[in-house]
PDB file of C-alpha atoms and ligand atoms in Angstrom:
ATOM      1  CA  MET A  10     127.815 -12.566 126.837  1.00  0.00           C
ATOM      2  CA  GLU A  11     127.035 -12.572 123.193  1.00  0.00           C
ATOM      3  CA  GLY A  12     125.970 -16.208 123.455  1.00  0.00           C
ATOM      4  CA  LYS A  13     123.504 -15.397 126.167  1.00  0.00           C
ATOM      5  CA  GLY A  14     121.798 -12.731 124.101  1.00  0.00           C
ATOM      6  CA  PHE A  15     121.596 -15.147 121.190  1.00  0.00           C
ATOM      7  CA  ASN A  16     119.963 -17.807 123.348  1.00  0.00           C
ATOM      8  CA  GLN A  17     117.485 -15.339 124.744  1.00  0.00           C
ATOM      9  CA  SER A  18     116.397 -14.176 121.350  1.00  0.00           C
ATOM     10  CA  ARG A  19     116.101 -17.787 120.140  1.00  0.00           C
ATOM     11  CA  GLN A  20     113.650 -18.402 122.940  1.00  0.00           C
ATOM     12  CA  LEU A  21     111.460 -15.564 121.714  1.00  0.00           C
ATOM     13  CA  GLU A  22     111.485 -16.659 118.099  1.00  0.00           C
ATOM     14  CA  PHE A  23     110.336 -19.612 115.989  1.00  0.00           C
ATOM     15  CA  ASP A  24     112.769 -20.821 113.304  1.00  0.00           C
ATOM     16  CA  GLN A  25     110.232 -20.195 110.561  1.00  0.00           C
ATOM     17  CA  PRO A  26     107.380 -17.701 110.325  1.00  0.00           C
ATOM     18  CA  TRP A  27     104.087 -19.482 110.972  1.00  0.00           C
ATOM     19  CA  ARG A  28     102.117 -17.169 108.710  1.00  0.00           C
ATOM     20  CA  LYS A  29     103.446 -16.020 105.352  1.00  0.00           C
ATOM     21  CA  MET A  30     103.674 -12.312 104.597  1.00  0.00           C
ATOM     22  CA  PRO A  31     104.740 -10.955 101.244  1.00  0.00           C
ATOM     23  CA  TRP A  32     107.066  -8.361 102.818  1.00  0.00           C
ATOM     24  CA  GLY A  33     108.185  -5.815 100.281  1.00  0.00           C
ATOM     25  CA  LYS A  34     105.093  -6.318  98.123  1.00  0.00           C
ATOM     26  CA  LYS A  35     102.846  -3.691  99.642  1.00  0.00           C
ATOM     27  CA  ASP A  36     102.032  -2.105  96.284  1.00  0.00           C
ATOM     28  CA  GLN A  37     100.520  -5.298  94.888  1.00  0.00           C
ATOM     29  CA  ILE A  38      98.071  -5.749  97.695  1.00  0.00           C
ATOM     30  CA  GLU A  39      97.248  -2.052  97.775  1.00  0.00           C
ATOM     31  CA  GLN A  40      96.428  -2.225  94.078  1.00  0.00           C
ATOM     32  CA  LYS A  41      94.260  -5.262  94.656  1.00  0.00           C
ATOM     33  CA  LEU A  42      92.284  -3.370  97.316  1.00  0.00           C
ATOM     34  CA  ARG A  43      91.985  -0.240  95.213  1.00  0.00           C
ATOM     35  CA  SER A  44      90.524  -2.229  92.350  1.00  0.00           C
ATOM     36  CA  PHE A  45      88.106  -4.176  94.573  1.00  0.00           C
ATOM     37  CA  ARG A  46      84.508  -3.904  93.332  1.00  0.00           C
ATOM     38  CA  LEU A  47      81.391  -5.406  94.865  1.00  0.00           C
ATOM     39  CA  LYS A  48      79.576  -7.770  92.600  1.00  0.00           C
ATOM     40  CA  GLY A  49      76.398  -9.731  93.059  1.00  0.00           C
ATOM     41  CA  SER A  50      74.815  -7.361  95.583  1.00  0.00           C
ATOM     42  CA  SER A  51      72.729  -4.219  95.467  1.00  0.00           C
ATOM     43  CA  ALA A  52      75.049  -2.666  98.057  1.00  0.00           C
ATOM     44  CA  ARG A  53      77.617  -0.192  96.762  1.00  0.00           C
ATOM     45  CA  PHE A  54      80.025  -0.759  99.628  1.00  0.00           C
ATOM     46  CA  VAL A  55      80.803  -3.064 102.525  1.00  0.00           C
ATOM     47  CA  ARG A  56      80.251  -1.645 105.970  1.00  0.00           C
ATOM     48  CA  ILE A  57      82.796  -2.580 108.611  1.00  0.00           C
ATOM     49  CA  LEU A  58      81.800  -2.137 112.248  1.00  0.00           C
ATOM     50  CA  VAL A  59      84.687  -1.684 114.646  1.00  0.00           C
ATOM     51  CA  VAL A  60      84.026  -2.648 118.289  1.00  0.00           C
ATOM     52  CA  GLY A  61      86.184  -3.040 121.386  1.00  0.00           C
ATOM     53  CA  ALA A  62      87.175  -1.647 124.773  1.00  0.00           C
ATOM     54  CA  VAL A  63      88.067   1.973 125.384  1.00  0.00           C
ATOM     55  CA  GLY A  64      91.659   2.565 124.276  1.00  0.00           C
ATOM     56  CA  ALA A  65      91.929  -0.709 122.331  1.00  0.00           C
ATOM     57  CA  GLY A  66      92.851   1.236 119.207  1.00  0.00           C
ATOM     58  CA  LYS A  67      89.572   1.383 117.268  1.00  0.00           C
ATOM     59  CA  SER A  68      89.930   4.971 116.061  1.00  0.00           C
ATOM     60  CA  SER A  69      93.672   4.448 115.460  1.00  0.00           C
ATOM     61  CA  PHE A  70      92.921   1.449 113.289  1.00  0.00           C
ATOM     62  CA  ILE A  71      90.529   3.396 111.097  1.00  0.00           C
ATOM     63  CA  ASN A  72      93.041   6.221 110.846  1.00  0.00           C
ATOM     64  CA  SER A  73      95.814   3.739 110.098  1.00  0.00           C
ATOM     65  CA  VAL A  74      93.840   2.264 107.188  1.00  0.00           C
ATOM     66  CA  ASN A  75      93.300   5.753 105.858  1.00  0.00           C
ATOM     67  CA  ASN A  76      96.985   6.668 106.358  1.00  0.00           C
ATOM     68  CA  ALA A  77      98.065   3.549 104.489  1.00  0.00           C
ATOM     69  CA  PHE A  78      95.901   4.514 101.489  1.00  0.00           C
ATOM     70  CA  GLN A  79      96.757   8.240 101.567  1.00  0.00           C
ATOM     71  CA  GLY A  80     100.478   7.597 102.098  1.00  0.00           C
ATOM     72  CA  ARG A  81     100.552  10.173 104.870  1.00  0.00           C
ATOM     73  CA  ILE A  82      99.395  10.584 108.463  1.00  0.00           C
ATOM     74  CA  THR A  83      95.756  11.677 108.773  1.00  0.00           C
ATOM     75  CA  SER A  84      93.447  12.039 111.720  1.00  0.00           C
ATOM     76  CA  GLY A  85      89.897  11.471 110.510  1.00  0.00           C
ATOM     77  CA  ALA A  86      88.753   9.186 113.313  1.00  0.00           C
ATOM     78  CA  LEU A  87      90.306  11.301 116.089  1.00  0.00           C
ATOM     79  CA  VAL A  88      92.345   9.151 118.378  1.00  0.00           C
ATOM     80  CA  ASP A  89      92.073   9.649 122.083  1.00  0.00           C
ATOM     81  CA  GLY A  90      95.442  11.231 122.851  1.00  0.00           C
ATOM     82  CA  ILE A  91      95.022  11.173 126.617  1.00  0.00           C
ATOM     83  CA  GLY A  92      94.235   7.464 126.572  1.00  0.00           C
ATOM     84  CA  GLY A  93      91.313   8.121 128.894  1.00  0.00           C
ATOM     85  CA  THR A  94      87.649   7.543 128.417  1.00  0.00           C
ATOM     86  CA  ARG A  95      85.128   7.700 125.657  1.00  0.00           C
ATOM     87  CA  PHE A  96      86.360  10.118 123.081  1.00  0.00           C
ATOM     88  CA  THR A  97      84.142   8.744 120.356  1.00  0.00           C
ATOM     89  CA  THR A  98      80.535   8.902 121.473  1.00  0.00           C
ATOM     90  CA  LYS A  99      78.734   9.250 118.167  1.00  0.00           C
ATOM     91  CA  TYR A 100      77.988   6.741 115.463  1.00  0.00           C
ATOM     92  CA  LYS A 101      79.980   7.891 112.475  1.00  0.00           C
ATOM     93  CA  THR A 102      80.880   6.510 109.068  1.00  0.00           C
ATOM     94  CA  HIS A 103      84.432   6.955 107.840  1.00  0.00           C
ATOM     95  CA  TYR A 104      85.226   6.894 104.138  1.00  0.00           C
ATOM     96  CA  ILE A 105      88.533   6.489 102.373  1.00  0.00           C
ATOM     97  CA  LYS A 106      88.917   9.111  99.691  1.00  0.00           C
ATOM     98  CA  THR A 107      90.557   8.372  96.369  1.00  0.00           C
ATOM     99  CA  GLU A 108      92.445  10.767  94.137  1.00  0.00           C
ATOM    100  CA  ASP A 109      89.517  11.246  91.771  1.00  0.00           C
ATOM    101  CA  GLY A 110      87.435  12.635  94.635  1.00  0.00           C
ATOM    102  CA  SER A 111      85.266   9.541  95.196  1.00  0.00           C
ATOM    103  CA  HIS A 112      85.806   6.911  97.893  1.00  0.00           C
ATOM    104  CA  LEU A 113      86.716   3.234  98.105  1.00  0.00           C
ATOM    105  CA  PRO A 114      83.884   0.671  98.332  1.00  0.00           C
ATOM    106  CA  PHE A 115      84.442  -0.107 102.002  1.00  0.00           C
ATOM    107  CA  VAL A 116      83.435   2.115 104.890  1.00  0.00           C
ATOM    108  CA  PHE A 117      84.042   1.974 108.641  1.00  0.00           C
ATOM    109  CA  ASN A 118      81.876   2.691 111.610  1.00  0.00           C
ATOM    110  CA  ASP A 119      83.687   3.778 114.739  1.00  0.00           C
ATOM    111  CA  ILE A 120      81.785   3.611 117.990  1.00  0.00           C
ATOM    112  CA  MET A 121      82.240   4.383 121.640  1.00  0.00           C
ATOM    113  CA  GLY A 122      84.276   1.955 123.731  1.00  0.00           C
ATOM    114  CA  LEU A 123      82.528  -0.842 125.556  1.00  0.00           C
ATOM    115  CA  GLU A 124      84.003  -0.443 129.026  1.00  0.00           C
ATOM    116  CA  ASP A 125      82.095  -2.465 131.569  1.00  0.00           C
ATOM    117  CA  LYS A 126      78.462  -2.937 132.534  1.00  0.00           C
ATOM    118  CA  GLU A 127      77.685   0.512 133.870  1.00  0.00           C
ATOM    119  CA  SER A 128      79.319   2.783 131.366  1.00  0.00           C
ATOM    120  CA  GLY A 129      80.315   2.649 127.755  1.00  0.00           C
ATOM    121  CA  ALA A 130      78.323   1.688 124.712  1.00  0.00           C
ATOM    122  CA  ASP A 131      75.470  -0.683 125.308  1.00  0.00           C
ATOM    123  CA  ALA A 132      75.586  -4.090 123.566  1.00  0.00           C
ATOM    124  CA  GLU A 133      71.986  -3.494 122.452  1.00  0.00           C
ATOM    125  CA  ASP A 134      72.917  -0.254 120.722  1.00  0.00           C
ATOM    126  CA  ILE A 135      75.793  -1.900 118.954  1.00  0.00           C
ATOM    127  CA  ILE A 136      73.521  -4.711 117.797  1.00  0.00           C
ATOM    128  CA  ARG A 137      71.140  -2.004 116.516  1.00  0.00           C
ATOM    129  CA  ALA A 138      74.070  -0.455 114.704  1.00  0.00           C
ATOM    130  CA  MET A 139      74.970  -3.806 113.201  1.00  0.00           C
ATOM    131  CA  ASN A 140      71.419  -4.236 111.972  1.00  0.00           C
ATOM    132  CA  GLY A 141      71.446  -0.819 110.393  1.00  0.00           C
ATOM    133  CA  PHE A 142      69.036   0.922 112.776  1.00  0.00           C
ATOM    134  CA  LEU A 143      71.342   3.728 113.945  1.00  0.00           C
ATOM    135  CA  GLN A 144      71.528   6.903 111.984  1.00  0.00           C
ATOM    136  CA  GLU A 145      74.657   8.877 111.454  1.00  0.00           C
ATOM    137  CA  GLY A 146      75.335  10.990 114.552  1.00  0.00           C
ATOM    138  CA  PHE A 147      73.520   8.648 117.007  1.00  0.00           C
ATOM    139  CA  ASN A 148      74.893   9.395 120.472  1.00  0.00           C
ATOM    140  CA  PHE A 149      75.921   6.350 122.512  1.00  0.00           C
ATOM    141  CA  ASP A 150      76.498   8.382 125.638  1.00  0.00           C
ATOM    142  CA  ARG A 151      73.479   7.884 127.831  1.00  0.00           C
ATOM    143  CA  THR A 152      74.754  10.333 130.422  1.00  0.00           C
ATOM    144  CA  SER A 153      74.819  13.049 127.800  1.00  0.00           C
ATOM    145  CA  SER A 154      72.043  15.656 128.081  1.00  0.00           C
ATOM    146  CA  MET A 155      71.690  15.312 124.279  1.00  0.00           C
ATOM    147  CA  PHE A 156      70.477  11.757 124.598  1.00  0.00           C
ATOM    148  CA  GLU A 157      66.905  11.069 123.547  1.00  0.00           C
ATOM    149  CA  MET A 158      65.455   7.648 122.944  1.00  0.00           C
ATOM    150  CA  ASP A 159      63.955   8.577 119.586  1.00  0.00           C
ATOM    151  CA  LEU A 160      67.029  10.348 118.302  1.00  0.00           C
ATOM    152  CA  GLY A 161      68.995   8.745 115.565  1.00  0.00           C
ATOM    153  CA  TYR A 162      67.021   5.537 114.929  1.00  0.00           C
ATOM    154  CA  ARG A 163      66.175   4.421 111.435  1.00  0.00           C
ATOM    155  CA  SER A 164      63.161   2.273 110.783  1.00  0.00           C
ATOM    156  CA  ASN A 165      63.861   0.764 107.405  1.00  0.00           C
ATOM    157  CA  PRO A 166      67.567   0.014 106.938  1.00  0.00           C
ATOM    158  CA  SER A 167      69.003  -0.860 103.523  1.00  0.00           C
ATOM    159  CA  VAL A 168      71.622  -3.547 102.953  1.00  0.00           C
ATOM    160  CA  GLU A 169      74.248  -0.809 102.939  1.00  0.00           C
ATOM    161  CA  ASP A 170      73.211   0.431 106.394  1.00  0.00           C
ATOM    162  CA  GLN A 171      73.873  -3.010 107.857  1.00  0.00           C
ATOM    163  CA  THR A 172      77.239  -4.266 108.997  1.00  0.00           C
ATOM    164  CA  SER A 173      78.841  -6.720 106.579  1.00  0.00           C
ATOM    165  CA  CYS A 174      81.831  -7.499 108.778  1.00  0.00           C
ATOM    166  CA  LEU A 175      82.261  -7.149 112.520  1.00  0.00           C
ATOM    167  CA  VAL A 176      85.794  -6.266 113.563  1.00  0.00           C
ATOM    168  CA  ASN A 177      86.725  -6.819 117.210  1.00  0.00           C
ATOM    169  CA  ILE A 178      89.660  -4.688 118.217  1.00  0.00           C
ATOM    170  CA  ILE A 179      91.789  -6.116 121.031  1.00  0.00           C
ATOM    171  CA  ALA A 180      95.024  -4.632 122.352  1.00  0.00           C
ATOM    172  CA  ALA A 181      97.739  -7.281 122.589  1.00  0.00           C
ATOM    173  CA  ASP A 182      99.017  -5.908 125.901  1.00  0.00           C
ATOM    174  CA  LYS A 183      95.599  -5.869 127.553  1.00  0.00           C
ATOM    175  CA  ILE A 184      94.051  -9.243 126.803  1.00  0.00           C
ATOM    176  CA  TYR A 185      94.488 -10.522 130.334  1.00  0.00           C
ATOM    177  CA  LEU A 186      93.163  -7.235 131.687  1.00  0.00           C
ATOM    178  CA  MET A 187      89.966  -7.165 129.685  1.00  0.00           C
ATOM    179  CA  ASN A 188      87.250  -7.374 132.291  1.00  0.00           C
ATOM    180  CA  ASP A 189      84.324  -9.759 132.178  1.00  0.00           C
ATOM    181  CA  GLY A 190      81.936  -6.859 131.500  1.00  0.00           C
ATOM    182  CA  VAL A 191      83.687  -6.080 128.205  1.00  0.00           C
ATOM    183  CA  ILE A 192      84.116  -9.729 127.286  1.00  0.00           C
ATOM    184  CA  GLY A 193      80.416 -10.296 128.063  1.00  0.00           C
ATOM    185  CA  LYS A 194      79.386  -7.436 125.772  1.00  0.00           C
ATOM    186  CA  LEU A 195      81.702  -8.641 122.998  1.00  0.00           C
ATOM    187  CA  LYS A 196      80.231 -12.137 123.246  1.00  0.00           C
ATOM    188  CA  LYS A 197      76.674 -10.807 123.115  1.00  0.00           C
ATOM    189  CA  ILE A 198      77.470  -8.741 120.026  1.00  0.00           C
ATOM    190  CA  ARG A 199      79.299 -11.694 118.547  1.00  0.00           C
ATOM    191  CA  GLN A 200      76.319 -13.961 119.077  1.00  0.00           C
ATOM    192  CA  ALA A 201      73.966 -11.493 117.408  1.00  0.00           C
ATOM    193  CA  ALA A 202      76.382 -11.355 114.457  1.00  0.00           C
ATOM    194  CA  THR A 203      76.608 -15.147 114.305  1.00  0.00           C
ATOM    195  CA  ASP A 204      72.805 -15.406 114.315  1.00  0.00           C
ATOM    196  CA  ARG A 205      72.649 -13.215 111.215  1.00  0.00           C
ATOM    197  CA  GLY A 206      75.637 -14.856 109.570  1.00  0.00           C
ATOM    198  CA  ILE A 207      77.756 -11.701 109.724  1.00  0.00           C
ATOM    199  CA  PRO A 208      81.444 -12.558 109.439  1.00  0.00           C
ATOM    200  CA  GLN A 209      83.755 -11.574 112.290  1.00  0.00           C
ATOM    201  CA  VAL A 210      87.465 -11.055 112.732  1.00  0.00           C
ATOM    202  CA  ILE A 211      89.806  -9.805 115.408  1.00  0.00           C
ATOM    203  CA  ILE A 212      92.346  -7.067 114.787  1.00  0.00           C
ATOM    204  CA  MET A 213      94.963  -7.376 117.489  1.00  0.00           C
ATOM    205  CA  THR A 214      96.562  -3.958 117.989  1.00  0.00           C
ATOM    206  CA  LYS A 215      99.646  -2.829 119.899  1.00  0.00           C
ATOM    207  CA  PRO A 216     101.840  -5.837 119.036  1.00  0.00           C
ATOM    208  CA  ASP A 217     104.802  -3.518 119.663  1.00  0.00           C
ATOM    209  CA  LEU A 218     103.805  -3.237 123.310  1.00  0.00           C
ATOM    210  CA  ALA A 219     103.455  -6.986 123.726  1.00  0.00           C
ATOM    211  CA  CYS A 220     106.731  -8.071 122.137  1.00  0.00           C
ATOM    212  CA  PRO A 221     110.150  -6.361 122.109  1.00  0.00           C
ATOM    213  CA  LEU A 222     111.102  -8.173 118.884  1.00  0.00           C
ATOM    214  CA  VAL A 223     108.198  -6.576 117.078  1.00  0.00           C
ATOM    215  CA  GLN A 224     108.971  -3.211 118.575  1.00  0.00           C
ATOM    216  CA  GLN A 225     112.383  -3.397 116.941  1.00  0.00           C
ATOM    217  CA  ASP A 226     111.349  -5.038 113.721  1.00  0.00           C
ATOM    218  CA  ILE A 227     107.779  -5.467 112.604  1.00  0.00           C
ATOM    219  CA  ARG A 228     108.771  -8.155 110.105  1.00  0.00           C
ATOM    220  CA  LYS A 229     109.318 -10.449 113.105  1.00  0.00           C
ATOM    221  CA  ILE A 230     105.635 -10.446 113.886  1.00  0.00           C
ATOM    222  CA  PHE A 231     104.972 -13.988 112.648  1.00  0.00           C
ATOM    223  CA  ILE A 232     108.221 -15.318 114.094  1.00  0.00           C
ATOM    224  CA  SER A 233     107.476 -13.969 117.569  1.00  0.00           C
ATOM    225  CA  LYS A 234     106.312 -16.601 120.076  1.00  0.00           C
ATOM    226  CA  LYS A 235     104.775 -13.909 122.221  1.00  0.00           C
ATOM    227  CA  ILE A 236     102.557 -12.654 119.395  1.00  0.00           C
ATOM    228  CA  LYS A 237     101.328 -16.146 118.590  1.00  0.00           C
ATOM    229  CA  GLU A 238     100.599 -16.705 122.250  1.00  0.00           C
ATOM    230  CA  LYS A 239      98.612 -13.439 122.425  1.00  0.00           C
ATOM    231  CA  MET A 240      96.661 -14.295 119.326  1.00  0.00           C
ATOM    232  CA  GLU A 241      95.816 -17.705 120.769  1.00  0.00           C
ATOM    233  CA  LEU A 242      94.589 -15.988 123.892  1.00  0.00           C
ATOM    234  CA  CYS A 243      92.358 -13.683 121.797  1.00  0.00           C
ATOM    235  CA  SER A 244      91.061 -16.704 119.937  1.00  0.00           C
ATOM    236  CA  HIS A 245      90.313 -18.486 123.193  1.00  0.00           C
ATOM    237  CA  ARG A 246      88.661 -15.536 124.974  1.00  0.00           C
ATOM    238  CA  LEU A 247      86.397 -14.626 122.047  1.00  0.00           C
ATOM    239  CA  GLY A 248      85.991 -17.950 120.341  1.00  0.00           C
ATOM    240  CA  ILE A 249      87.293 -16.751 116.968  1.00  0.00           C
ATOM    241  CA  PRO A 250      89.639 -19.073 115.025  1.00  0.00           C
ATOM    242  CA  MET A 251      93.294 -18.108 114.549  1.00  0.00           C
ATOM    243  CA  ASN A 252      92.988 -17.581 110.813  1.00  0.00           C
ATOM    244  CA  TYR A 253      90.496 -14.765 111.478  1.00  0.00           C
ATOM    245  CA  ILE A 254      92.886 -12.922 113.748  1.00  0.00           C
ATOM    246  CA  PHE A 255      95.180 -10.259 112.342  1.00  0.00           C
ATOM    247  CA  PRO A 256      97.852  -8.440 114.296  1.00  0.00           C
ATOM    248  CA  VAL A 257      98.288  -4.867 113.122  1.00  0.00           C
ATOM    249  CA  LYS A 258     100.532  -2.105 114.398  1.00  0.00           C
ATOM    250  CA  ASN A 259      98.635   1.157 114.247  1.00  0.00           C
ATOM    251  CA  TYR A 260     100.129   4.499 113.444  1.00  0.00           C
ATOM    252  CA  HIS A 261     100.418   6.377 116.697  1.00  0.00           C
ATOM    253  CA  GLU A 262     103.628   8.339 117.043  1.00  0.00           C
ATOM    254  CA  ASP A 263     104.841   8.187 113.472  1.00  0.00           C
ATOM    255  CA  ILE A 264     105.108  11.148 111.188  1.00  0.00           C
ATOM    256  CA  ASP A 265     105.542   9.125 107.999  1.00  0.00           C
ATOM    257  CA  THR A 266     103.888   5.958 106.752  1.00  0.00           C
ATOM    258  CA  ASP A 267     105.831   2.685 106.636  1.00  0.00           C
ATOM    259  CA  ASP A 268     105.525  -0.017 103.960  1.00  0.00           C
ATOM    260  CA  ASP A 269     105.687  -2.951 106.438  1.00  0.00           C
ATOM    261  CA  MET A 270     103.003  -1.480 108.704  1.00  0.00           C
ATOM    262  CA  ASP A 271     100.898  -0.767 105.623  1.00  0.00           C
ATOM    263  CA  LEU A 272     101.301  -4.324 104.403  1.00  0.00           C
ATOM    264  CA  LEU A 273      99.942  -5.793 107.628  1.00  0.00           C
ATOM    265  CA  ILE A 274      97.019  -3.375 107.490  1.00  0.00           C
ATOM    266  CA  PHE A 275      96.264  -4.103 103.851  1.00  0.00           C
ATOM    267  CA  LYS A 276      96.491  -7.876 104.363  1.00  0.00           C
ATOM    268  CA  ALA A 277      93.985  -7.689 107.209  1.00  0.00           C
ATOM    269  CA  LEU A 278      91.731  -5.392 105.228  1.00  0.00           C
ATOM    270  CA  ASP A 279      91.875  -7.637 102.179  1.00  0.00           C
ATOM    271  CA  GLN A 280      90.447 -10.508 104.218  1.00  0.00           C
ATOM    272  CA  ILE A 281      87.835  -8.312 105.844  1.00  0.00           C
ATOM    273  CA  VAL A 282      86.634  -6.867 102.576  1.00  0.00           C
ATOM    274  CA  ASN A 283      86.440 -10.241 100.869  1.00  0.00           C
ATOM    275  CA  ILE A 284      84.553 -12.036 103.593  1.00  0.00           C
ATOM    276  CA  ALA A 285      82.202  -9.042 103.835  1.00  0.00           C
ATOM    277  CA  ALA A 286      81.631  -9.216 100.091  1.00  0.00           C
ATOM    278  CA  ASP A 287      80.850 -12.945 100.348  1.00  0.00           C
ATOM    279  CA  PHE A 288      78.332 -12.183 103.071  1.00  0.00           C
ATOM    280  CA  LEU A 289      76.606  -9.530 100.930  1.00  0.00           C
ATOM    281  CA  LYS A 290      76.461 -11.853  97.987  1.00  0.00           C
ATOM    282  CA  GLU A 291      74.897 -14.565 100.162  1.00  0.00           C
ATOM    283  CA  GLN A 292      72.366 -12.037 101.494  1.00  0.00           C
ATOM    284  CA  SER A 293      71.332 -11.017  97.974  1.00  0.00           C
ATOM    285  CA  PHE A 294      71.023 -14.626  97.029  1.00  0.00           C
ATOM    286  CA  ASN A 295      68.817 -15.394 100.029  1.00  0.00           C
ATOM    287  CA  TYR A 296      66.565 -12.445  99.336  1.00  0.00           C
ATOM    288  CA  GLY A 297      66.335 -13.243  95.629  1.00  0.00           C
ATOM    289  CA  GLU A 298      68.047 -10.089  94.477  1.00  0.00           C
ATOM    290  CA  LYS A 299      69.275  -9.970  90.926  1.00  0.00           C
ATOM    291  CA  THR A 300      72.956 -10.856  90.758  1.00  0.00           C
ATOM    292  CA  ASP A 301      75.476 -10.221  88.018  1.00  0.00           C
TER     293      ASP A 301
HETATM  294  N1  GDP B  23     102.055   1.397 120.770  1.00  0.00           N
HETATM  295  C1  GDP B  23     100.867   1.406 120.165  1.00  0.00           C
HETATM  296  N2  GDP B  23      99.937   2.275 120.549  1.00  0.00           N
HETATM  297  C2  GDP B  23      98.723   2.255 119.924  1.00  0.00           C
HETATM  298  C3  GDP B  23      98.430   1.332 118.869  1.00  0.00           C
HETATM  299  N3  GDP B  23      97.155   1.535 118.480  1.00  0.00           N
HETATM  300  C4  GDP B  23      96.654   2.538 119.231  1.00  0.00           C
HETATM  301  N4  GDP B  23      97.587   2.987 120.118  1.00  0.00           N
HETATM  302  C5  GDP B  23      97.429   4.051 121.146  1.00  0.00           C
HETATM  303  O1  GDP B  23      96.425   3.679 122.067  1.00  0.00           O
HETATM  304  C6  GDP B  23      95.641   4.790 122.517  1.00  0.00           C
HETATM  305  C7  GDP B  23      94.151   4.528 122.309  1.00  0.00           C
HETATM  306  O2  GDP B  23      93.867   4.446 120.901  1.00  0.00           O
HETATM  307  P1  GDP B  23      92.443   4.865 120.305  1.00  0.00           P
HETATM  308  O3  GDP B  23      92.521   4.585 118.854  1.00  0.00           O
HETATM  309  O4  GDP B  23      92.001   6.206 120.740  1.00  0.00           O
HETATM  310  O5  GDP B  23      91.493   3.765 121.011  1.00  0.00           O
HETATM  311  P2  GDP B  23      89.898   3.624 120.944  1.00  0.00           P
HETATM  312  O6  GDP B  23      89.364   4.129 122.240  1.00  0.00           O
HETATM  313  O7  GDP B  23      89.640   2.148 120.808  1.00  0.00           O
HETATM  314  O8  GDP B  23      89.373   4.377 119.760  1.00  0.00           O
HETATM  315  C8  GDP B  23      96.171   5.987 121.711  1.00  0.00           C
HETATM  316  O9  GDP B  23      97.044   6.700 122.561  1.00  0.00           O
HETATM  317  C9  GDP B  23      96.917   5.360 120.551  1.00  0.00           C
HETATM  318  O10 GDP B  23      97.967   6.173 120.076  1.00  0.00           O
HETATM  319  C10 GDP B  23      99.493   0.405 118.458  1.00  0.00           C
HETATM  320  O11 GDP B  23      99.332  -0.447 117.566  1.00  0.00           O
HETATM  321  N5  GDP B  23     100.663   0.498 119.150  1.00  0.00           N
HETATM  322 MG1   MG B  24      87.970   5.962 119.640  1.00  0.00          MG
END
């Protein structure tokens, strides 16, 4: 019997991890992120726009990043506990506070889920958000009685108002189930980002629900065949290369933070922040801004 279990687990695993992770070295990468400073741009921070289907884990991801930095469970981006519809309907910027009362030089925008054609955030609104035209508090919910066409638009966005990295959030257990409406919206948004040269990544959430190995031990994430397969599927469906896809397990039922979960989050964020900074530098260069 023991032999059978062994064979089964061999089938689920590669012999060697196919992506290297410095497990046990969370502090180093956290320190690197904490000392990150933007250079060569007039922007004071990078703006990360998080998009994806309802329930994909957008708000959880933003909370998880904050948890990892605070070393405790927080709930700034308000996760939808009932797993239902569009909990987040307003355009909101999330900051990560530091001990000295300031915040880190990267901020997140959480938006309403995309759903399909009829409901959910409109691709056009998200493209406006990306280009910096939405003001804080803009309401994506068109069925809301609060909605007015002229509410919440900005006419002259600064570099800081514009997205410097687009983050597509995809749940590992729902890739096959993502409907064409959502995929269509993601592609439209992605095209608009590509046209402007905005870098894009995928954060693949819920790896624990897609692979029993990972559910037991998160360090198996880059040994798991299932996870690689899911990431390849994400890559294929959205047309984003594998090295821009990061699996992350979000905090959802935990009461304490975990170094291995934090490491995956920090590694993903490190890439995001650096490609966003490169984009901003490029922008400044193109517009002849003074660089230092
Ligand atoms: N098991 C598991 N559940 C998650 C993960 N990320 C998010 N969730 C759960 O998925 C549900 C939807 O998450 P939420 O962040 O509200 O999704 P949003 O609509 O994209 O903002 C919540 O019940 C979360 O607790 C994850 O990595 N693993
Ligand atoms: Mg949400």
